[in-house]
Short mmCIF file of C-alpha atoms in Angstrom, two decimals:
data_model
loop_
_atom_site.label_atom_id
_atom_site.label_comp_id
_atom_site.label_asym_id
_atom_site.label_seq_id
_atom_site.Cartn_x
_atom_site.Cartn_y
_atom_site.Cartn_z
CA UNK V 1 35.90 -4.00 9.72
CA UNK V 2 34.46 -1.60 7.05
CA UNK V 3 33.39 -4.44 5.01
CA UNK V 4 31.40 -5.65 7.94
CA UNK V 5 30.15 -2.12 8.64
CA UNK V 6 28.98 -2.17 4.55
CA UNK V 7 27.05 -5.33 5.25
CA UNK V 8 25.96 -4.71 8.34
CA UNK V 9 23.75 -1.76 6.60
CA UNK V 10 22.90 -3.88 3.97
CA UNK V 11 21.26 -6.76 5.97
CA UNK V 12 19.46 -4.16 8.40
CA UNK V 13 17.86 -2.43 5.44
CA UNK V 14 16.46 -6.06 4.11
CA UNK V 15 15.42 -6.65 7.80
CA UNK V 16 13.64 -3.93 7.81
CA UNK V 17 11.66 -4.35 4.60
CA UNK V 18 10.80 -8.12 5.71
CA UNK V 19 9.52 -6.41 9.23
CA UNK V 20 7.19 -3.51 7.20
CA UNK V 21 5.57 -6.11 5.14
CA UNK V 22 5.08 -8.63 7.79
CA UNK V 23 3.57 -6.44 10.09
CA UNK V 24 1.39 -4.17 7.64
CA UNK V 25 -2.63 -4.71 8.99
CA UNK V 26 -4.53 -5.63 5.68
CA UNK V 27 -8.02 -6.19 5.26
CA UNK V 28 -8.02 -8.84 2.19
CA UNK V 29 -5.57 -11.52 2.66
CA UNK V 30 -5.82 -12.03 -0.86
CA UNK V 31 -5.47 -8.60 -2.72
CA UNK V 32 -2.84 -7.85 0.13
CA UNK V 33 -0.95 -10.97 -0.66
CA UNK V 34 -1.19 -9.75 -4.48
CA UNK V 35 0.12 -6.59 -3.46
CA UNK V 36 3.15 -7.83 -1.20
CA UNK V 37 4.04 -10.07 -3.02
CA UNK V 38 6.52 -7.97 -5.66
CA UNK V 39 7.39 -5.70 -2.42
CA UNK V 40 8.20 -8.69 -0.60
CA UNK V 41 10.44 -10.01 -3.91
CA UNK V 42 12.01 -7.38 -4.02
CA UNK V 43 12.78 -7.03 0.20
CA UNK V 44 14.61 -10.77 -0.35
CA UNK V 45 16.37 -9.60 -3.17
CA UNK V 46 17.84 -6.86 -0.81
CA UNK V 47 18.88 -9.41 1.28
CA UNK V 48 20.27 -11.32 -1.48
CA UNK V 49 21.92 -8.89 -2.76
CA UNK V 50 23.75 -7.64 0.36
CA UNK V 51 24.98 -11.26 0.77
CA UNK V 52 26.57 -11.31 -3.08
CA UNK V 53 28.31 -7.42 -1.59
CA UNK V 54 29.26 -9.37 1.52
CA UNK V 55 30.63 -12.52 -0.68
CA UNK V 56 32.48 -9.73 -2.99
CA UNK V 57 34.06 -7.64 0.03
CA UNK V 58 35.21 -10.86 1.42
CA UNK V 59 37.10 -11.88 -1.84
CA UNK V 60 38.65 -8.89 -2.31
CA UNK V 61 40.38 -9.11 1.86
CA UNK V 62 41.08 -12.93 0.83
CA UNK V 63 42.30 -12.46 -2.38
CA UNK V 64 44.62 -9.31 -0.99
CA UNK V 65 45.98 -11.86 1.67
CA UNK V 66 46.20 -14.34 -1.17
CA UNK V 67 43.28 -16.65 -0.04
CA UNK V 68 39.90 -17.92 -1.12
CA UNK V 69 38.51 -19.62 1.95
CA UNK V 70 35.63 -21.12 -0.07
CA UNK V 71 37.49 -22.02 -3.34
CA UNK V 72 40.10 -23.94 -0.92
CA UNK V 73 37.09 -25.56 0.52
CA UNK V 74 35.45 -26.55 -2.27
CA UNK V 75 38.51 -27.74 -4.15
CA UNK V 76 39.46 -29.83 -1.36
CA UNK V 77 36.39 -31.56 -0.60
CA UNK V 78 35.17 -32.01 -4.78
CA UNK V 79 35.09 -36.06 -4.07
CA UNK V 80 32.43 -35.71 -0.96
CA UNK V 81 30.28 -33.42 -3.00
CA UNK V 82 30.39 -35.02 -6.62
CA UNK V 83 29.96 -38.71 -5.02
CA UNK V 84 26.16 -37.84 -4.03
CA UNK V 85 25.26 -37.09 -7.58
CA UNK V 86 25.86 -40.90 -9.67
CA UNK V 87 23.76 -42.49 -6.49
CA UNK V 88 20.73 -40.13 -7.40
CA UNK V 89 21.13 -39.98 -11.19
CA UNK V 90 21.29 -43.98 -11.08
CA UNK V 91 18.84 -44.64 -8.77
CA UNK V 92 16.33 -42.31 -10.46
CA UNK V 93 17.71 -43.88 -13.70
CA UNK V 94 16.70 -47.19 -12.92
CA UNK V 95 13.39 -46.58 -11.32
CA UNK V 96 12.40 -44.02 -14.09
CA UNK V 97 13.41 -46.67 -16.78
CA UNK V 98 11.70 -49.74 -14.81
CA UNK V 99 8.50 -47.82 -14.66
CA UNK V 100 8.59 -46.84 -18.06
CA UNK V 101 9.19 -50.49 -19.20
CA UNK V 102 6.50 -52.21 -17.19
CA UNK V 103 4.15 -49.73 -18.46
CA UNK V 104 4.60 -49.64 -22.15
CA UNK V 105 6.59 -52.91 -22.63
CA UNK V 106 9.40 -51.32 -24.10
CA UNK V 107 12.15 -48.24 -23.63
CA UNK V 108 12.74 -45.71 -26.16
CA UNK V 109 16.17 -44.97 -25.96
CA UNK V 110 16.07 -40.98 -26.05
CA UNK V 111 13.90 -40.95 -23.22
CA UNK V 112 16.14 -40.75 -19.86
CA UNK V 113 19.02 -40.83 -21.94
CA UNK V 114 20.74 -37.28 -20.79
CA UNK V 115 20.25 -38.97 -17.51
CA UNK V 116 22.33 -41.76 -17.70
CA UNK V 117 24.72 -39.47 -19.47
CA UNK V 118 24.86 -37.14 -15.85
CA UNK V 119 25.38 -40.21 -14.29
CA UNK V 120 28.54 -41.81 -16.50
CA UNK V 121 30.14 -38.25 -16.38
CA UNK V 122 29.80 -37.83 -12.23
CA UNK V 123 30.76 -41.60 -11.71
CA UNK V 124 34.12 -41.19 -13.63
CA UNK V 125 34.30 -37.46 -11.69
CA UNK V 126 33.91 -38.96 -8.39
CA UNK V 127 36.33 -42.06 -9.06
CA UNK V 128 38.64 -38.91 -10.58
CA UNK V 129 38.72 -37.43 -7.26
CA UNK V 130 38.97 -40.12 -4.53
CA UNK V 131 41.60 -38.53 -1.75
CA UNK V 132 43.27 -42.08 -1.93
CA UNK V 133 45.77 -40.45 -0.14
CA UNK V 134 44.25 -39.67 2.68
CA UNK V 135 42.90 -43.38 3.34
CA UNK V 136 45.70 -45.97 2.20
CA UNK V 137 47.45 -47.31 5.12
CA UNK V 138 44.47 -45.90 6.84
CA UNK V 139 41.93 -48.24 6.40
CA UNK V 140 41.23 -51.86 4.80
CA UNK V 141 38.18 -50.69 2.76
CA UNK V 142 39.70 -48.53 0.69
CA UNK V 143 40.47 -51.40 -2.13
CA UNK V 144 37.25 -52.85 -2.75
CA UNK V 145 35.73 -49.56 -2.30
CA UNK V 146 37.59 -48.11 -5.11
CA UNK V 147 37.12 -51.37 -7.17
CA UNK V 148 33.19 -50.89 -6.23
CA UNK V 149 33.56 -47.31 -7.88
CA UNK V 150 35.62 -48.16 -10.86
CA UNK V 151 33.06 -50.86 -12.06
CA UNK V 152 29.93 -48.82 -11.41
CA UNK V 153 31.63 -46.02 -13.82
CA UNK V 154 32.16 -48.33 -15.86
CA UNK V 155 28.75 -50.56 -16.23
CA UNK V 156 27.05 -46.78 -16.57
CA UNK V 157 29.69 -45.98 -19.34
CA UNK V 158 28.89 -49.09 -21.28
CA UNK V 159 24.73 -48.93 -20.45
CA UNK V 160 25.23 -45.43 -21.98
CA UNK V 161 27.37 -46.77 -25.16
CA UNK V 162 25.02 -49.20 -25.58
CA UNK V 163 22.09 -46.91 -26.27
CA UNK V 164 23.80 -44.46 -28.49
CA UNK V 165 24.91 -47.13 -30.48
CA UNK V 166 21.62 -48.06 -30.82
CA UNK V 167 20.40 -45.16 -31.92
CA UNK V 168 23.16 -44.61 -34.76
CA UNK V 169 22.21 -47.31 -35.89
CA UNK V 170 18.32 -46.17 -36.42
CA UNK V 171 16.69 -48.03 -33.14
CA UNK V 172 14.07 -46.05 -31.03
CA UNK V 173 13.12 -48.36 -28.88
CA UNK V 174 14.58 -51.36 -26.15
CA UNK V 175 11.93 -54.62 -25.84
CA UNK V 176 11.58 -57.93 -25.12
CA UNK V 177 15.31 -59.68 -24.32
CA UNK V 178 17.46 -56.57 -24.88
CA UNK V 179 15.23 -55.10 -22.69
CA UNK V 180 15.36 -57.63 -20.06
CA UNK V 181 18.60 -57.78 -20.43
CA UNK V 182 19.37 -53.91 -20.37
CA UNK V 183 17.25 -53.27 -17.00
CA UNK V 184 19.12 -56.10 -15.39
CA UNK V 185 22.80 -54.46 -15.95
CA UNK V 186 21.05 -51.29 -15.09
CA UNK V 187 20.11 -52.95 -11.95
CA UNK V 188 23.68 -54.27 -11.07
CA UNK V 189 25.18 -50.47 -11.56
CA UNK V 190 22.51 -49.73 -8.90
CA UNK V 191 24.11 -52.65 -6.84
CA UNK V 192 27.27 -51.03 -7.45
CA UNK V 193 26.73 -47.49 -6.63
CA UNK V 194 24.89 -48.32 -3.45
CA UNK V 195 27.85 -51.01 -2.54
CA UNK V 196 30.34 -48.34 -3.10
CA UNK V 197 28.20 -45.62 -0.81
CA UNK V 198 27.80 -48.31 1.66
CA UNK V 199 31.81 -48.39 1.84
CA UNK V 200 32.65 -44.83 1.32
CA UNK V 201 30.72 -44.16 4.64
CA UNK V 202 32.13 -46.41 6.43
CA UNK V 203 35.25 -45.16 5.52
CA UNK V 204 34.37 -42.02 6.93
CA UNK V 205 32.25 -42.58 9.80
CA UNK V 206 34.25 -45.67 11.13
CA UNK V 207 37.44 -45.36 10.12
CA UNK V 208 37.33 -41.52 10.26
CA UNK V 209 38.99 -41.05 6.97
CA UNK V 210 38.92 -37.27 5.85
CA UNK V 211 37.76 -36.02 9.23
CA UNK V 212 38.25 -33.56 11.15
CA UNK V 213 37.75 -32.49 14.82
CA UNK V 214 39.20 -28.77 15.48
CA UNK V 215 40.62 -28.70 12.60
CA UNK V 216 42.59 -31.79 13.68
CA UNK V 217 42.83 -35.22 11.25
CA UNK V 218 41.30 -37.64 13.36
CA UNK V 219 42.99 -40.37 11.06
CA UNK V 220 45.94 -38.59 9.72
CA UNK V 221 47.04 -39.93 6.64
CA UNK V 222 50.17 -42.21 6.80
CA UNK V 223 52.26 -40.99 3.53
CA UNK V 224 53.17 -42.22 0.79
CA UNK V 225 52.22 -46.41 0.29
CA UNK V 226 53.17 -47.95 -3.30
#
């Protein structure tokens, strides 16, 4: 109660800054938009900061009951939040190196490269965390959906490989075959990824794997299955 009290007063003070400013007459848009603008900065970081005391007072009730609420919810839903990340990276990956190709004829390998690097490390993070437990015996997609996964990790891994071996060994630049031949496996781990989204969601919004309705499973999971 006194925490909400403490935030309460918090939020009404930022509230009330926002309404000053917002409301002040002014003659010159511009030199009063010069002028609000640090006052107004500073009103959201009032607000901002009375959410951080909020997020703190919370903790400390949780952590005195011996619960995070948020940890717990982030720690049990890592897979759904990582997956997002290789289907960007790889898609902006593949455009950003197509582009680049058909415009200079050729790919210098330290261009994109962190990249491609995101993308390995999130693929093999999101195949890390697949709640396989909650869909076996629940669904028939989960195979070639995992399969899907495992071999986009791994075509990223060995695109990635391939251009740091490269570049040990003095290279600076893909062209002609290799880089025909690089864009088209690049292409086929955007295949991948997409096939493997394509799955995953139906997983979830057909087969209902991981959801919940009231904080009821609406496709419990089944157990154990070797």
């Amino acid at each position: 109660m006194e925490s909400d009290m403490s935030f309460r007063r918090l939020f009404e003070r930022g509230r009330a800054a926002n309404e000053h400013l917002i409301t002040k007459p002014f003659e010159s848009r511009i030199d009063a938009a010069l002028l609000m603008a640090p006052k107004y900065f500073f009103s959201q970081m009032n607000l901002s900061g009375s959410a951080v005391v909020l997020s703190y007072i919370r903790r400390e009730e949780y952590q005195s009951k011996g619960e995070l609420p948020l940890l717990n919810e982030i720690t049990n839903h890592l897979h759904p939040i990582l997956v997002h990340f290789p289907i960007v990276l790889i898609a902006v990956g593949v455009l950003h190196d197509l582009f680049v190709s058909i415009r200079r004829g050729a790919l210098p390998l330290k261009q994109n490269l962190w990249l491609w690097l995101a993308a390995a490390f999130t693929a093999w993070l999101s195949v890390a965390t697949g709640p396989e437990e909650d869909a076996r015996g629940n669904t028939d997609l989960l195979e070639i959906h995992s399969m899907l996964a495992d071999m986009t990790a791994w075509v990223v891994t060995i695109l990635v490989a391939g251009r740091l071996l490269l570049l040990l060994r003095k290279k600076q630049s893909l062209a002609k075959l290799t880089l025909v031949i690089y864009l088209v496996v690049a292409a086929v781990s955007l295949g991948l990824v997409l096939g493997t989204g394509y799955y995953g969601g139906k997983m979830v919004y057909e087969d209902g794997i991981g959801i919940k309705v009231n904080g009821t499973m609406v496709n419990p999971p089944k157990g154990n299955h070797s």
